[in-house]
Amino acid sequence: MIITSTLARIHLIAILIVMSTFAWASDPLPSWKDGQTKTRILQFVATVTDQNSEHFVPPAERIATFDNDGTLWSEQPVYTQLSFALDRVKTLAPQHPEWKSQQPFKAALENDMKTLSASGEKGLLELVMASHSGMSTDTFTTLVLEWFQQAQHPRFNRPYTETAYQPMLELLAYLRNNEFKTYIVSGGGIEFMRPISESLYGIPPEQVIGSSIKTRYEVKNGNPVLTRLGEIGFINDKAGKPVAINEHIGRRPIAAFGNSDGDQQMLEWTGASQGARLMMLVFHDDKEREYAYGPANGLPASSSGHFSQNLMDKAKKNNWTVISMKDDWKTVFPANN
Amino acid sequence: MIITSTLARIHLIAILIVMSTFAWASDPLPSWKDGQTKTRILQFVATVTDQNSEHFVPPAERIATFDNDGTLWSEQPVYTQLSFALDRVKTLAPQHPEWKSQQPFKAALENDMKTLSASGEKGLLELVMASHSGMSTDTFTTLVLEWFQQAQHPRFNRPYTETAYQPMLELLAYLRNNEFKTYIVSGGGIEFMRPISESLYGIPPEQVIGSSIKTRYEVKNGNPVLTRLGEIGFINDKAGKPVAINEHIGRRPIAAFGNSDGDQQMLEWTGASQGARLMMLVFHDDKEREYAYGPANGLPASSSGHFSQNLMDKAKKNNWTVISMKDDWKTVFPANN
């Protein structure tokens, strides 16, 4: 009995050793083409996890932050959250007959993106408030989950959750396997992303930071609820990102990933501390497989996402890596289920 | 060689088995007296971690939130953060000769707590802003750490970090050993607590939620900094606590611990979801070893901490446990180093 059990233990140990060797030997980033970009990621992780390196970082301080729209998933032809808002306005329209003649709702109901775009930030804000507030946080979560279950991306004909980028999903998992804590730091709504962040990205709700609208705690018929108010709480974009990172995490990231001018300050803040740091920008130059947009691409500015020439210059000056979707990624989206 | 190494492995396994058995057999809460309160904690943890229980909670959802002042450490004779503010005002006084004749600074410099208290919320806010803002977040962290290294509690003659309650330190560790994520949710300043939360409580900065003042991201001489502004960001008290829990964590706690009226809504919010829940209030009834205060104690209201008769009634009605410091705790503070 003792001998059998000892043999079983040795066998188990052998299996564990083989498994871990295999995990290290296999490519952790199979959807990334070999080249400078991939090498830079691998070298950075090797350095900060090497106890003998002067740039070793203890696991508790391995914070990596990711923008969401255009960095982890597609943001074209419009932000996914705007699609949600437009669909929700259509659902609510029967209760609001006045919307038929009132902008920006008229444009939303008629899919008139040109007029909608012309309504500017003020118009978009009206749409967001009409579609995102006036209910409890629990109800909003349910609405978001129901929408994701049925909505389809207009070009790729797949659920929006399947417009996440396969190489970035691999990168998230690779960092976590190396004891990084991965965070989303997005201009998108915090409560729009949280219901799907865990199943989609493996990122739990407490590691999602986003823009928010104010909530109020109230006891309704003896039942405590958080009611979503028609008032902006925080805009998590540009200089707001380091502010929110400090407020939510209280540590400075050692790696940051973005794709637009809204991410510049997050990358600056990440890069401005001592030690090995990794700052990367996803560049949308792949019209065939996804989209190509942005002035730095020699292409017109897009309503969602904005990679300016100024940002490209900053990236060069600061030695931030620009990820070419066309050249650095073998595949863009996960295989269809 | 092979035999030796196998024997070494078996030896290691044997040690690990003995260690884990010991850990489970020993009392995880040695500073808690046997009785209803301790039993309730142990039974709650046993229930939510039992995969065969209908009240099993997966580790990711095991969120426990703790108020800080009066719950995890002493808040008498004044809040620790107020002691910091008063010391800092004294340090800054030479640069502000006008404070000698200007309230609330005059009272602060003269240790005139009566006048200071009479200056009310407005006066305290002025003190906090003068002592907590106008520097970078990094500088503030340094000031806080330096202060904690030399400041002493006036009655207990020990560093403020050693006025943490030994039974609560054991409770935090016990919950974490059972795969809970422990959070501080305090009315105190988030950036005042974070520099010491990890070493003192084992709670990393990203699990500290508190009141905050606004910060602004700016690049000074090419160096990005977050500057602490003289403006309140968020007051994390009363109905603000569920709001902040939702914003920071995005999950509802299954256990919540407080000691004052400021914690009522956090406990309500925690208790208002389905399943086994643990809500507890530390009651300061131990004049000998710590303090006794609060109207529910038949004692005058205290400037810091406030356990009203109304809260005591709510606790009874909602079946929240009131922890008697006198009767439930064998020891109050950690043994002197």
XYZ file of C-alpha atoms in Angstrom, chain B:
337
model
C 20.700 9.691 -6.331
C 17.262 8.825 -7.586
C 16.374 7.116 -4.333
C 17.643 10.036 -2.257
C 15.703 12.536 -4.299
C 12.558 10.417 -4.067
C 12.937 10.165 -0.329
C 13.421 13.897 -0.115
C 10.208 14.402 -2.033
C 8.268 12.033 0.189
C 9.637 13.834 3.201
C 8.510 17.154 1.758
C 5.044 15.824 1.047
C 4.804 14.487 4.611
C 5.771 17.901 5.997
C 3.199 19.647 3.823
C 0.443 17.273 4.965
C 1.323 17.762 8.620
C 1.463 21.533 8.187
C -1.912 21.805 6.511
C -3.529 19.496 9.088
C -2.092 21.647 11.830
C -3.375 24.815 10.198
C -6.910 23.459 10.084
C -6.891 21.925 13.524
C -5.608 25.038 15.291
C -7.892 27.931 16.257
C -7.881 30.524 13.455
C -9.246 33.186 15.833
C -7.259 32.752 19.057
C -8.005 36.285 20.336
C -11.765 35.756 20.137
C -13.491 34.274 23.176
C -15.657 31.243 22.550
C -19.282 32.245 22.289
C -22.057 33.239 19.896
C -20.036 35.863 18.021
C -17.065 33.635 17.271
C -19.334 30.703 16.421
C -21.245 32.855 13.984
C -18.067 33.813 12.117
C -16.815 30.222 11.980
C -20.180 28.859 10.837
C -20.577 31.514 8.159
C -17.169 30.743 6.680
C -17.777 26.990 6.915
C -21.085 27.404 5.070
C -19.997 29.609 2.167
C -16.855 27.520 1.538
C -18.694 24.169 1.638
C -19.245 22.981 -1.915
C -22.099 20.808 -0.727
C -23.934 23.687 0.928
C -26.778 25.421 -0.877
C -25.090 28.620 0.349
C -21.702 27.849 -1.209
C -20.091 30.961 -2.714
C -17.341 30.644 -5.366
C -14.031 32.239 -4.273
C -14.299 35.078 -6.813
C -17.493 36.269 -5.103
C -16.188 36.049 -1.547
C -15.928 39.800 -0.960
C -15.623 41.087 2.608
C -15.615 44.827 3.351
C -14.279 46.474 6.499
C -14.666 49.973 7.790
C -11.319 51.142 9.208
C -11.609 53.726 12.041
C -13.095 52.027 15.098
C -13.481 48.727 13.224
C -9.922 47.715 12.378
C -8.059 50.183 14.583
C -8.725 52.669 17.344
C -10.402 55.966 16.476
C -10.008 57.591 19.894
C -9.294 60.109 21.282
C -9.426 61.470 17.689
C -9.270 59.855 14.264
C -5.679 58.907 13.444
C -5.905 60.939 10.255
C -6.857 64.024 12.261
C -3.718 63.527 14.382
C -1.752 63.471 11.137
C -3.477 66.661 9.942
C -2.806 68.442 13.249
C 0.877 67.450 13.246
C 1.193 68.550 9.664
C -0.396 71.936 10.364
C 2.187 72.400 13.134
C 4.983 71.506 10.717
C 3.690 73.977 8.130
C 2.967 76.755 10.640
C 6.275 78.651 10.201
C 5.320 79.221 6.571
C 1.875 80.475 7.629
C 2.266 83.143 10.346
C -1.379 84.114 9.750
C -2.501 80.778 11.268
C -1.588 82.046 14.736
C -4.707 84.194 14.735
C -6.873 82.377 12.180
C -9.322 79.587 13.066
C -9.394 76.631 12.868
C -5.578 76.789 12.588
C -5.138 78.719 15.841
C -7.034 75.986 17.721
C -5.031 73.278 15.964
C -1.719 74.898 16.899
C -2.851 75.315 20.510
C -4.269 71.766 20.792
C -7.589 73.402 21.650
C -9.802 70.476 20.657
C -12.946 72.127 21.997
C -12.682 75.124 19.644
C -11.566 72.843 16.839
C -14.581 70.628 17.329
C -16.839 73.706 17.404
C -15.469 74.746 13.993
C -17.483 71.806 12.671
C -17.214 70.117 9.313
C -16.170 73.352 7.610
C -13.274 73.846 9.997
C -12.095 70.253 9.686
C -12.270 70.489 5.915
C -10.014 73.561 6.009
C -7.498 71.652 8.142
C -7.595 68.654 5.825
C -7.121 70.730 2.702
C -4.226 72.706 4.194
C -2.494 69.496 5.263
C -3.456 67.042 2.496
C -3.356 68.980 -0.763
C -1.045 71.022 -2.946
C 1.537 68.281 -3.426
C 1.933 65.299 -5.727
C 0.468 61.931 -4.776
C 4.001 60.535 -4.444
C 5.021 63.311 -2.043
C 1.891 62.792 0.029
C 2.645 59.065 0.333
C 6.112 59.895 1.630
C 4.685 62.367 4.188
C 2.228 59.737 5.435
C 4.894 57.047 5.763
C 7.259 59.397 7.589
C 4.514 60.413 10.000
C 3.561 56.829 10.834
C 7.193 56.038 11.585
C 7.412 58.570 14.413
C 3.894 59.355 15.665
C 2.697 57.700 18.866
C -0.803 57.149 20.202
C -1.175 59.500 23.209
C -2.698 56.921 25.566
C -1.217 53.622 24.421
C 2.265 54.998 23.747
C 2.770 52.902 20.668
C 2.749 53.621 16.942
C -0.748 54.137 15.534
C -0.268 51.055 13.370
C -0.140 49.065 16.613
C -3.572 50.293 17.633
C -5.032 47.844 15.112
C -7.207 45.271 16.835
C -5.570 41.847 17.133
C -8.912 39.976 16.795
C -9.664 41.833 13.546
C -6.176 41.110 12.161
C -6.891 37.429 12.815
C -10.302 37.729 11.182
C -8.805 39.331 8.042
C -6.230 36.549 7.752
C -8.814 33.841 8.440
C -11.082 35.141 5.684
C -8.187 35.377 3.212
C -7.104 31.834 4.102
C -10.607 30.879 3.013
C -10.156 32.655 -0.330
C -12.010 35.809 0.596
C -10.897 39.104 -0.892
C -10.747 41.625 1.959
C -11.417 45.322 1.307
C -11.207 48.439 3.431
C -14.231 50.703 2.868
C -13.597 53.705 5.063
C -14.587 57.314 5.444
C -10.878 57.971 5.904
C -8.671 59.219 3.088
C -7.865 56.559 0.523
C -4.303 57.853 0.095
C -3.778 58.112 3.844
C -4.527 54.401 4.338
C -2.895 52.875 1.267
C 0.752 53.420 2.242
C 0.269 51.246 5.348
C -2.642 48.937 4.455
C -0.518 46.147 3.009
C 2.011 45.882 5.835
C -0.585 46.485 8.557
C -3.618 44.537 7.334
C -2.327 42.491 4.394
C -4.679 44.538 2.193
C -3.090 45.780 -1.050
C -3.742 49.374 -2.209
C -6.169 48.268 -4.920
C -8.439 46.889 -2.187
C -8.576 50.122 -0.215
C -11.603 52.372 -0.799
C -11.901 55.679 0.995
C -12.766 59.334 0.778
C -10.700 61.229 -1.728
C -9.728 64.663 -2.861
C -9.508 65.417 -6.555
C -6.237 64.991 -8.379
C -5.082 66.496 -11.662
C -2.687 64.870 -14.101
C -0.042 67.286 -15.333
C 3.387 67.147 -16.898
C 5.798 69.293 -14.872
C 9.262 69.823 -16.392
C 8.681 66.761 -18.531
C 7.711 64.671 -15.506
C 4.094 63.475 -15.250
C 2.614 63.943 -11.782
C -0.780 63.688 -10.128
C -1.313 66.849 -8.102
C -3.637 66.721 -5.091
C -6.116 69.588 -5.394
C -7.882 71.484 -2.626
C -11.238 70.012 -3.586
C -13.205 67.067 -2.211
C -13.640 64.209 -4.678
C -15.817 61.708 -2.847
C -17.027 61.288 0.740
C -17.063 57.566 1.424
C -19.542 57.469 4.277
C -23.129 56.349 4.883
C -24.989 56.049 1.529
C -21.678 56.744 -0.188
C -20.302 53.355 0.850
C -22.546 51.154 -1.344
C -21.969 53.628 -4.204
C -18.171 53.336 -3.832
C -18.314 49.551 -3.387
C -20.207 49.311 -6.655
C -17.807 51.680 -8.419
C -14.602 50.018 -7.173
C -15.551 46.366 -6.836
C -18.607 45.909 -9.037
C -19.744 43.049 -6.826
C -21.831 43.036 -3.679
C -20.000 41.934 -0.514
C -21.148 38.817 1.307
C -19.673 40.021 4.604
C -19.386 43.554 5.995
C -17.937 44.924 9.214
C -18.409 48.377 10.712
C -18.789 50.190 14.004
C -20.869 53.309 13.437
C -23.866 54.913 11.784
C -21.616 55.571 8.797
C -21.587 51.827 8.128
C -25.331 51.204 8.240
C -25.911 51.395 4.489
C -22.928 49.152 3.730
C -24.370 46.479 6.012
C -27.881 46.938 4.576
C -26.549 46.620 1.016
C -24.566 43.512 1.950
C -27.518 41.881 3.652
C -30.053 42.604 0.920
C -28.944 39.855 -1.480
C -29.748 36.160 -1.412
C -27.631 33.619 0.448
C -25.625 33.371 3.662
C -24.431 36.839 4.696
C -22.420 38.102 7.660
C -22.924 41.627 9.009
C -21.123 42.705 12.176
C -20.617 45.871 14.205
C -17.772 46.433 16.659
C -19.194 47.940 19.845
C -16.832 50.005 21.975
C -17.761 49.052 25.543
C -14.297 48.463 26.948
C -13.166 51.507 28.875
C -10.351 49.601 30.565
C -8.570 48.153 27.555
C -9.679 50.654 24.874
C -12.624 53.078 25.051
C -16.331 53.078 25.747
C -18.361 55.619 23.804
C -21.524 56.247 21.881
C -25.167 56.790 22.814
C -26.037 53.094 22.455
C -23.631 52.610 25.329
C -25.542 55.025 27.544
C -22.601 57.350 27.016
C -22.250 60.755 25.388
C -21.806 61.003 21.622
C -18.199 61.072 20.539
C -16.745 63.409 17.960
C -15.253 60.419 16.187
C -17.353 57.313 15.803
C -21.040 57.276 16.467
C -23.004 54.146 17.336
C -26.533 55.470 17.822
C -29.449 53.781 19.553
C -31.070 53.738 16.127
C -28.180 51.654 14.770
C -28.443 49.284 17.741
C -32.162 48.858 17.004
C -31.437 48.195 13.319
C -28.806 45.631 14.261
C -31.314 43.738 16.389
C -34.051 43.924 13.768
C -31.756 42.766 10.936
C -29.965 40.121 12.981
C -26.588 41.859 12.615
C -24.051 40.719 15.197
C -22.856 43.316 17.697
C -19.289 42.462 18.735
C -18.707 43.404 22.354
C -15.092 44.400 22.686
C -15.291 43.662 26.402
C -16.954 40.258 26.178
C -15.905 38.863 22.786
C -12.218 39.718 22.646
C -9.538 38.043 24.794
C -7.008 40.658 23.752
C -7.501 43.998 22.030
C -4.093 44.997 20.663
C -1.183 42.957 19.291
C 1.524 42.157 21.824
C 4.144 44.924 21.967
C 7.060 44.274 19.680
